[in-house]
PDB file of C-alpha atoms and ligand atoms in Angstrom:
ATOM      1  CA  MET A   6      15.400 -13.107   4.446  1.00  0.00           C
ATOM      2  CA  THR A   7      14.983 -15.138   1.259  1.00  0.00           C
ATOM      3  CA  TYR A   8      13.069 -13.365  -1.498  1.00  0.00           C
ATOM      4  CA  ASP A   9       9.577 -14.810  -1.969  1.00  0.00           C
ATOM      5  CA  PRO A  10       8.660 -14.579  -5.679  1.00  0.00           C
ATOM      6  CA  SER A  11       4.967 -15.054  -4.878  1.00  0.00           C
ATOM      7  CA  ASN A  12       4.696 -11.679  -3.108  1.00  0.00           C
ATOM      8  CA  ILE A  13       2.109  -9.276  -4.490  1.00  0.00           C
ATOM      9  CA  PHE A  14       4.574  -6.779  -5.993  1.00  0.00           C
ATOM     10  CA  ALA A  15       6.453  -9.580  -7.794  1.00  0.00           C
ATOM     11  CA  ARG A  16       3.099 -10.607  -9.247  1.00  0.00           C
ATOM     12  CA  ILE A  17       2.418  -7.008 -10.334  1.00  0.00           C
ATOM     13  CA  LEU A  18       5.862  -6.881 -11.976  1.00  0.00           C
ATOM     14  CA  ARG A  19       5.104 -10.118 -13.862  1.00  0.00           C
ATOM     15  CA  GLY A  20       1.795  -8.635 -15.034  1.00  0.00           C
ATOM     16  CA  GLU A  21      -0.250 -11.256 -13.168  1.00  0.00           C
ATOM     17  CA  ILE A  22      -2.061  -8.571 -11.160  1.00  0.00           C
ATOM     18  CA  PRO A  23      -3.014  -5.148 -12.519  1.00  0.00           C
ATOM     19  CA  CYS A  24      -1.813  -1.872 -11.059  1.00  0.00           C
ATOM     20  CA  LYS A  25      -2.490   1.791 -11.705  1.00  0.00           C
ATOM     21  CA  LYS A  26       0.890   2.558 -13.203  1.00  0.00           C
ATOM     22  CA  HIS A  27       2.408   5.994 -12.645  1.00  0.00           C
ATOM     23  CA  TYR A  28       5.963   5.582 -13.969  1.00  0.00           C
ATOM     24  CA  GLU A  29       8.186   2.885 -15.456  1.00  0.00           C
ATOM     25  CA  ASP A  30      11.731   2.589 -16.737  1.00  0.00           C
ATOM     26  CA  GLU A  31      14.258  -0.217 -17.200  1.00  0.00           C
ATOM     27  CA  TYR A  32      14.823  -0.646 -13.449  1.00  0.00           C
ATOM     28  CA  VAL A  33      11.819   0.877 -11.702  1.00  0.00           C
ATOM     29  CA  LEU A  34       8.036   0.632 -11.559  1.00  0.00           C
ATOM     30  CA  ALA A  35       5.836   3.116  -9.690  1.00  0.00           C
ATOM     31  CA  PHE A  36       2.115   2.685  -9.125  1.00  0.00           C
ATOM     32  CA  HIS A  37      -0.659   3.991  -6.917  1.00  0.00           C
ATOM     33  CA  ASP A  38      -1.214   2.270  -3.580  1.00  0.00           C
ATOM     34  CA  ILE A  39      -4.468   0.308  -3.572  1.00  0.00           C
ATOM     35  CA  TYR A  40      -5.356   1.669  -0.096  1.00  0.00           C
ATOM     36  CA  PRO A  41      -4.088   5.271  -0.289  1.00  0.00           C
ATOM     37  CA  LYS A  42      -3.222   6.886   3.050  1.00  0.00           C
ATOM     38  CA  ALA A  43      -2.994  10.386   1.529  1.00  0.00           C
ATOM     39  CA  PRO A  44      -4.394  12.140  -1.563  1.00  0.00           C
ATOM     40  CA  THR A  45      -1.230  11.077  -3.383  1.00  0.00           C
ATOM     41  CA  HIS A  46       0.195   7.693  -2.359  1.00  0.00           C
ATOM     42  CA  ILE A  47       2.611   6.192  -4.860  1.00  0.00           C
ATOM     43  CA  LEU A  48       4.754   3.080  -4.375  1.00  0.00           C
ATOM     44  CA  VAL A  49       8.154   3.111  -6.077  1.00  0.00           C
ATOM     45  CA  ILE A  50       9.752  -0.318  -6.467  1.00  0.00           C
ATOM     46  CA  PRO A  51      12.857  -1.730  -8.110  1.00  0.00           C
ATOM     47  CA  LYS A  52      12.200  -4.365 -10.766  1.00  0.00           C
ATOM     48  CA  GLY A  53      14.929  -6.504  -9.219  1.00  0.00           C
ATOM     49  CA  SER A  54      14.107  -9.038  -6.504  1.00  0.00           C
ATOM     50  CA  TYR A  55      15.093  -7.317  -3.233  1.00  0.00           C
ATOM     51  CA  THR A  56      13.267  -7.951   0.023  1.00  0.00           C
ATOM     52  CA  ASP A  57      13.889  -4.603   1.722  1.00  0.00           C
ATOM     53  CA  ILE A  58      16.031  -1.463   1.847  1.00  0.00           C
ATOM     54  CA  VAL A  59      18.935  -3.352   3.474  1.00  0.00           C
ATOM     55  CA  ASP A  60      18.959  -6.055   0.804  1.00  0.00           C
ATOM     56  CA  PHE A  61      18.670  -3.369  -1.892  1.00  0.00           C
ATOM     57  CA  GLY A  62      21.510  -1.210  -0.551  1.00  0.00           C
ATOM     58  CA  ALA A  63      23.767  -4.245  -0.056  1.00  0.00           C
ATOM     59  CA  ASN A  64      23.074  -6.174  -3.249  1.00  0.00           C
ATOM     60  CA  ALA A  65      21.591  -3.955  -5.977  1.00  0.00           C
ATOM     61  CA  THR A  66      23.811  -2.695  -8.774  1.00  0.00           C
ATOM     62  CA  ALA A  67      24.856   0.952  -8.957  1.00  0.00           C
ATOM     63  CA  GLU A  68      22.528   1.369 -11.948  1.00  0.00           C
ATOM     64  CA  GLU A  69      19.555  -0.012 -10.004  1.00  0.00           C
ATOM     65  CA  ILE A  70      20.243   2.204  -6.988  1.00  0.00           C
ATOM     66  CA  GLU A  71      20.698   5.298  -9.120  1.00  0.00           C
ATOM     67  CA  ALA A  72      17.542   4.569 -11.112  1.00  0.00           C
ATOM     68  CA  LEU A  73      15.402   4.171  -8.000  1.00  0.00           C
ATOM     69  CA  TYR A  74      16.501   7.437  -6.406  1.00  0.00           C
ATOM     70  CA  ARG A  75      16.276   9.355  -9.677  1.00  0.00           C
ATOM     71  CA  ALA A  76      12.757   7.965 -10.162  1.00  0.00           C
ATOM     72  CA  VAL A  77      11.719   9.123  -6.672  1.00  0.00           C
ATOM     73  CA  SER A  78      12.947  12.640  -7.489  1.00  0.00           C
ATOM     74  CA  LYS A  79      11.286  12.667 -10.897  1.00  0.00           C
ATOM     75  CA  ILE A  80       7.970  11.360  -9.582  1.00  0.00           C
ATOM     76  CA  ALA A  81       7.908  13.776  -6.632  1.00  0.00           C
ATOM     77  CA  ALA A  82       8.500  16.718  -8.962  1.00  0.00           C
ATOM     78  CA  GLU A  83       6.125  15.577 -11.698  1.00  0.00           C
ATOM     79  CA  ALA A  84       3.337  14.635  -9.264  1.00  0.00           C
ATOM     80  CA  GLY A  85       3.558  18.175  -7.872  1.00  0.00           C
ATOM     81  CA  LEU A  86       4.655  17.028  -4.417  1.00  0.00           C
ATOM     82  CA  GLN A  87       7.928  18.902  -4.238  1.00  0.00           C
ATOM     83  CA  THR A  88       6.676  22.422  -3.583  1.00  0.00           C
ATOM     84  CA  ALA A  89       4.278  21.702  -0.735  1.00  0.00           C
ATOM     85  CA  GLY A  90       6.364  18.844   0.632  1.00  0.00           C
ATOM     86  CA  PHE A  91       5.726  15.170   1.076  1.00  0.00           C
ATOM     87  CA  ARG A  92       6.952  12.102   2.958  1.00  0.00           C
ATOM     88  CA  THR A  93       8.905   9.009   1.899  1.00  0.00           C
ATOM     89  CA  ILE A  94       8.654   5.827   3.950  1.00  0.00           C
ATOM     90  CA  ALA A  95      10.397   2.470   3.577  1.00  0.00           C
ATOM     91  CA  ASN A  96       8.859   0.138   6.143  1.00  0.00           C
ATOM     92  CA  THR A  97      11.299  -2.647   6.944  1.00  0.00           C
ATOM     93  CA  GLY A  98      10.707  -5.984   8.634  1.00  0.00           C
ATOM     94  CA  LEU A  99       8.473  -6.829  11.564  1.00  0.00           C
ATOM     95  CA  ASN A 100       9.075  -3.737  13.714  1.00  0.00           C
ATOM     96  CA  GLY A 101       8.774  -1.499  10.669  1.00  0.00           C
ATOM     97  CA  GLY A 102       5.394  -3.002   9.777  1.00  0.00           C
ATOM     98  CA  GLN A 103       6.457  -4.123   6.307  1.00  0.00           C
ATOM     99  CA  GLU A 104       3.621  -6.126   4.753  1.00  0.00           C
ATOM    100  CA  VAL A 105       4.964  -6.795   1.271  1.00  0.00           C
ATOM    101  CA  PRO A 106       8.448  -8.381   1.191  1.00  0.00           C
ATOM    102  CA  HIS A 107       9.594  -6.615  -1.990  1.00  0.00           C
ATOM    103  CA  PHE A 108      11.495  -3.357  -1.320  1.00  0.00           C
ATOM    104  CA  HIS A 109       9.313  -0.306  -1.893  1.00  0.00           C
ATOM    105  CA  ILE A 110       9.327   3.379  -1.110  1.00  0.00           C
ATOM    106  CA  HIS A 111       6.029   5.033  -0.241  1.00  0.00           C
ATOM    107  CA  LEU A 112       5.617   8.593  -1.575  1.00  0.00           C
ATOM    108  CA  LEU A 113       2.869  10.344   0.380  1.00  0.00           C
ATOM    109  CA  GLY A 114       1.579  13.856  -0.108  1.00  0.00           C
ATOM    110  CA  GLY A 115      -1.206  16.126  -1.246  1.00  0.00           C
ATOM    111  CA  LYS A 116      -2.113  17.297   2.255  1.00  0.00           C
ATOM    112  CA  LYS A 117      -0.404  18.240   5.500  1.00  0.00           C
ATOM    113  CA  LEU A 118       0.588  14.890   6.964  1.00  0.00           C
ATOM    114  CA  GLY A 119       0.365  14.171  10.663  1.00  0.00           C
ATOM    115  CA  PRO A 120       3.155  13.276  13.081  1.00  0.00           C
ATOM    116  CA  MET A 121       5.870  11.050  11.678  1.00  0.00           C
ATOM    117  CA  LEU A 122       4.831   8.105  13.858  1.00  0.00           C
ATOM    118  CA  ALA A 123       1.438   7.135  15.244  1.00  0.00           C
ATOM    119  CA  GLU A 124       1.440   7.367  19.027  1.00  0.00           C
TER     120      GLU A 124
HETATM  121  P1  5GP B 356       4.182  -1.965   3.510  1.00  0.00           P
HETATM  122  O1  5GP B 356       3.305  -2.108   4.711  1.00  0.00           O
HETATM  123  O2  5GP B 356       4.750  -3.307   3.087  1.00  0.00           O
HETATM  124  O3  5GP B 356       5.215  -0.897   3.662  1.00  0.00           O
HETATM  125  O4  5GP B 356       3.256  -1.434   2.355  1.00  0.00           O
HETATM  126  C1  5GP B 356       2.609  -2.246   1.436  1.00  0.00           C
HETATM  127  C2  5GP B 356       1.608  -1.373   0.708  1.00  0.00           C
HETATM  128  O5  5GP B 356       1.158  -2.094  -0.436  1.00  0.00           O
HETATM  129  C3  5GP B 356       0.371  -1.016   1.525  1.00  0.00           C
HETATM  130  O6  5GP B 356       0.266   0.408   1.641  1.00  0.00           O
HETATM  131  C4  5GP B 356      -0.794  -1.615   0.738  1.00  0.00           C
HETATM  132  O7  5GP B 356      -1.933  -0.795   0.713  1.00  0.00           O
HETATM  133  C5  5GP B 356      -0.194  -1.777  -0.659  1.00  0.00           C
HETATM  134  N1  5GP B 356      -0.741  -2.889  -1.422  1.00  0.00           N
HETATM  135  C6  5GP B 356      -0.982  -4.160  -0.975  1.00  0.00           C
HETATM  136  N2  5GP B 356      -1.468  -4.918  -1.964  1.00  0.00           N
HETATM  137  C7  5GP B 356      -1.530  -4.120  -3.062  1.00  0.00           C
HETATM  138  C8  5GP B 356      -1.958  -4.355  -4.415  1.00  0.00           C
HETATM  139  O8  5GP B 356      -2.362  -5.437  -4.806  1.00  0.00           O
HETATM  140  N3  5GP B 356      -1.875  -3.300  -5.260  1.00  0.00           N
HETATM  141  C9  5GP B 356      -1.417  -2.072  -4.868  1.00  0.00           C
HETATM  142  N4  5GP B 356      -1.377  -1.106  -5.780  1.00  0.00           N
HETATM  143  N5  5GP B 356      -1.008  -1.829  -3.607  1.00  0.00           N
HETATM  144  C10 5GP B 356      -1.063  -2.838  -2.720  1.00  0.00           C
END
């Protein structure tokens, strides 16, 4: 899939649309989901233009990949999710229900989450 630079997260990264920022470094931005599905619902995205987890794993640099996973760990610990547990989700493509075609990891927690998949 070709990367579409008009997607909403690309616009957030360019500062065209505001977000409730939670964390930022050279390679990563994390912000609160606009329609939270749990008491804590944070989206962690690379700053680079990758459509999904497959594109990211295949084409991102080692520095970008390391930064994203280190950010997920840091955010989970600092947001107090680690002790009680939480869930990470990376919806991918049509079957995965991905709505925004810029790779993102959902961090969900703050309550006991239901079954992994809706019936
Ligand atoms: P996906 O379905 O692609 O895995 O998840 C996209 C997520 O982005 C959804 O949970 C949706 O609520 C969130 N989202 C969509 N538009 C915006 C926006 O403009 N700002 C923020 N913060 N989140 C958004």
